[in-house]
C-alpha angles and dihedrals in degrees: 000000000000122000123267091218084103132005109271131176086228088071086081095052137065110230108226100182142340122225134190123303091027095294113153137187119211143168124228108247092217102048106005096240112162114233129182124202144128115276090236093050108059100163092110091057093046092048093051092049093047094049101039107026110031095169092054091046091052090050091050092052093045096052100038100085094035094054094044089057092046091051092052090053099046115023099066120094110286113253114270093014118119117220117210111264119243124228118285111283092014115120125206120250118266113244089245093051111119091225091056089049095049093051092048090050092048089054090051090050090053092050091050098043095045096036090235124169113258088234088077090086089066097047111117094229092050092051091048089054091051090049090053095047098042118003092185094061117105110219114233119223124251096247091056091058093042099043103029115017102042095043089050090054090048091053091049093051092046091050093049092047094049092049092049092049093051090075095044114109092199139349144190127228133213120205115203124185125198131184128177132186088233090063093055120289096196095060095039094234122169146133133279119210119199113196123185123207120195143155116237128218091272091056097251118138115235135184130197133176103236096190145348107206131187113235125205092201120024091192093061101097093176090058091051093049090047090053089048092053092050092050092048090051095048092049095045097243099115107127092017099079110113101178136003116214103205132158100157099190102132121248109239131195089269115069112239088211097059114130103245111252091002097110098158093142100041127076126245093258090060090049092052091050086056130255121210109289140178101247122139093242117128114257117260124249092261093051092046091049090049092050091050090049091050092050091049090049090051093050091047091050092050090051094049101037100028117185092350090076120085135169124249109264094211091054093047089051091051091051089052090054092048093050092046093053090047089056091063106055094172090076093061096083096049090047092052091048091049088050093055091047091052094048091049093048096050091046098049110023123081111250094236090062091056096055093097090054105040101021137249093307091062095110094057113022106025102089110055115349114179093249097053093103087069115095094227092055089050091049091055090055091047091052091051090051094048092050092050100033095123091053093048092050090050094056097047123079099207120093092193089068095053113108121227124235092258092050091050090050090052092052093046090052092047091053091049093050095047098041095092089048088053090049091052092049093049092046095061096043120113135051100235099075138048110274107162092075090059097059099078096046089047091056091049091048093049091050090052091047093052091048092054105035117103121210130189103175106026098055097164103041098077092049091045092050092047092051092046091048092052093046099046108024109023090091090066090070091067100029109118091218094058093039090053095045094049094045092049090052102096093216092061112022103156097324089111096052125105090191106036095171092057094044090047089056091049089052093049091052092050093048089051091054096050106036134083109208114227114251120235088252091056091048090049092050092048093050098049109147120238118264091255091058094048097051121099092235091077097037091113089066113093110247120226116243115261111260112249120229113260123232121235090256091053093048092049093047092051092045094051092045090063118086117259115261135199091226115131107271094230094050090044093056092042087058094041099042091103094049094044107025095161097046091045090056090058093042090055089055104042095043090062089070111096123217092195138065121272132247092251090055089055090049090051089054090048092051090048091057101039108033101056130140092227088058092048090246113125129188115270114243091240095044093132090057093047092049091049093051094042092053090048095042093123091057091057099037110016 
């Protein structure tokens, strides 16, 4: 991508490769058209933009003179500041030099991906590093990145998102709320992330963060819904939203999904300060107030959004695991002991010795990966430890960290009980495949697992998990949304159902709500014969009778009569949209609903752990912009 140090037509194209004599090949970011030209002769790019994307061309013309003037005012060396001298006979890059542009863009990428403050470009150590790596590069000032470069990226993402959403027939939206004590605990400030999920014309599922907005009061549901309405209107999705995934309990610095007592990825100081546990103590005033606020938010959301609001399946699953573990207090001590063993091992043992325990990525990703606050990531580490416990105990020199046989048996049993929950959680992760259709079969599979598993040490965990599953997820089994999504997934259809007639009726009712039957005129226009078939020359050939439109019942009967297939649901319905036009309409709606958390939710968790006052890491002033660009990184640099 071209630099934003000046407006360039190459900002609207992805450079694929550069050949000799300055010849480049690039793809249009809007339509993917491949264009070849010399970097110094951009008429081909301008012509393509003007003919195919008039709105983008108008924007390019409008901003060109303004940004050139802004660059002249802000990219030169600040007055009184000395720039490191280059070697004798070595000239600095010109601002229009592609190498200058690429380095500036790489710095912006680093700031976005690592959520760094833009002031980093003016740190003395950072500039010395730049001088060492490329003496000819001219460092850009902080205010240029903050006031020019990042806003230009935001405009580019917004334009791409709006263009993509124009062709979407329907979409679903996820609302994520985050609050941190470093933002201001007393006033309840935070951030609201609005993520849109849709299926494009080629039947590929896409997600984009539409906005990351600062909130002055996270408990004000009406304010959040008002912001949501404005965002929907500005992005052209008002009236297209099928479901809203919203569980607006704010994400704090402590992960609500942390296995109690299992502090493998926190230090001892954090443990001593007190992570969330499963004791029988009454909740404090702050916790009770937070619970009341969350319940009020939920009621307000239900009143405003009605049946269109659903909870996130992945979060509900995580809460079930947490409640199940809390129901078996005897596992707390073995978990704490395993945590201390883990912390000691990673602090004292060379990484290359731990490869056989934690895998080949031990040396880089084993200490504190960003996902380690998730219970399923912790469970994977616990399983690796249990399987290699003898080896770990051999390489440590402290007898107080060695687990007894009973403690090992407890951990093995815990891993066995939670393994299907981990599998279900992993199965729905990701935003590039259909996940909503997996929720109902996962609940049925977990019920069956809990009914059959036998425990000897963790007597309460199976009962606790079963009760949590019934309380939080049993409703999915009769929810028309999940029944429809699972049945329209070609790998399941109604093979999971114990009452196929009733579930078939549920599906028919849902299809009737969300389809628009094609009129006879539309069918006639779609089935126009080719010119060769209409001409008199071939009139002697017997014409085939025109296919009559199928009813929903006929489509469903034919669909269910076919054998289930492991074909990707989206590609299946792309291929079958002509055979089953009504069912495919519904599939394109329900499959937009995610069963997993969003990228912005993961970023919120990352910010909670890394940008904390007690770690001398404070929130950048433009954090909302950085989060927005980080979540949409693939749109900018796919």
